[in-house]
Amino acid sequence: MYEYELQQLRTADLIRRADHERLVREAGRARRTARSAAAQNSAEHESHTRGFRRTRSARAA
């Protein structure tokens, strides 16, 4: 009986861990999607502006 209870606890723990990992993956996927959408929106507006580009010169020795 004791071994059965330990197995039940282990099973419940594995299910909790799997649920947590699933939530973490979903949150990461949602963040990536939001970042991607924000980048597309901002790139769309900024693509027509002329930005100041500084030319790089070689470092002095």
XYZ file of C-alpha atoms in Angstrom:
61
model
C 0.000 0.000 0.000
C 2.844 2.380 0.815
C 4.426 1.917 -2.619
C 1.105 2.617 -4.307
C 0.757 5.914 -2.440
C 4.298 6.913 -3.382
C 3.526 6.153 -7.008
C 0.371 8.269 -6.830
C 2.358 11.186 -5.357
C 5.012 10.825 -8.055
C 2.365 10.738 -10.779
C 0.666 13.849 -9.397
C 4.028 15.634 -9.213
C 4.870 14.753 -12.815
C 1.474 16.012 -13.975
C 1.996 19.315 -12.115
C 5.451 19.723 -13.650
C 4.140 19.002 -17.141
C 1.365 21.571 -16.687
C 3.867 24.152 -15.472
C 6.222 23.536 -18.391
C 3.307 23.787 -20.814
C 2.324 27.155 -19.322
C 5.916 28.392 -19.586
C 6.081 27.366 -23.256
C 2.758 29.048 -23.995
C 3.882 32.261 -22.266
C 7.126 32.288 -24.239
C 5.248 31.701 -27.477
C 2.854 34.560 -26.646
C 5.783 36.889 -25.852
C 7.499 36.016 -29.130
C 4.290 36.618 -31.053
C 3.750 39.979 -29.353
C 7.367 41.012 -29.959
C 7.128 39.992 -33.593
C 3.894 41.940 -34.088
C 5.367 45.000 -32.389
C 8.498 44.810 -34.522
C 6.464 44.562 -37.707
C 4.343 47.554 -36.721
C 7.288 49.716 -35.725
C 9.402 48.719 -38.718
C 6.530 49.643 -40.979
C 6.414 53.192 -39.611
C 10.151 53.724 -39.310
C 11.081 52.314 -42.687
C 10.227 55.575 -44.459
C 12.200 57.844 -42.189
C 15.746 58.807 -42.947
C 18.010 58.119 -40.049
C 21.418 59.626 -39.398
C 24.082 57.028 -40.027
C 27.473 57.596 -38.575
C 30.329 56.285 -40.624
C 32.843 54.213 -38.769
C 36.484 54.931 -39.027
C 39.372 52.713 -38.082
C 40.655 52.988 -34.546
C 43.878 54.809 -34.046
C 46.715 52.643 -32.880
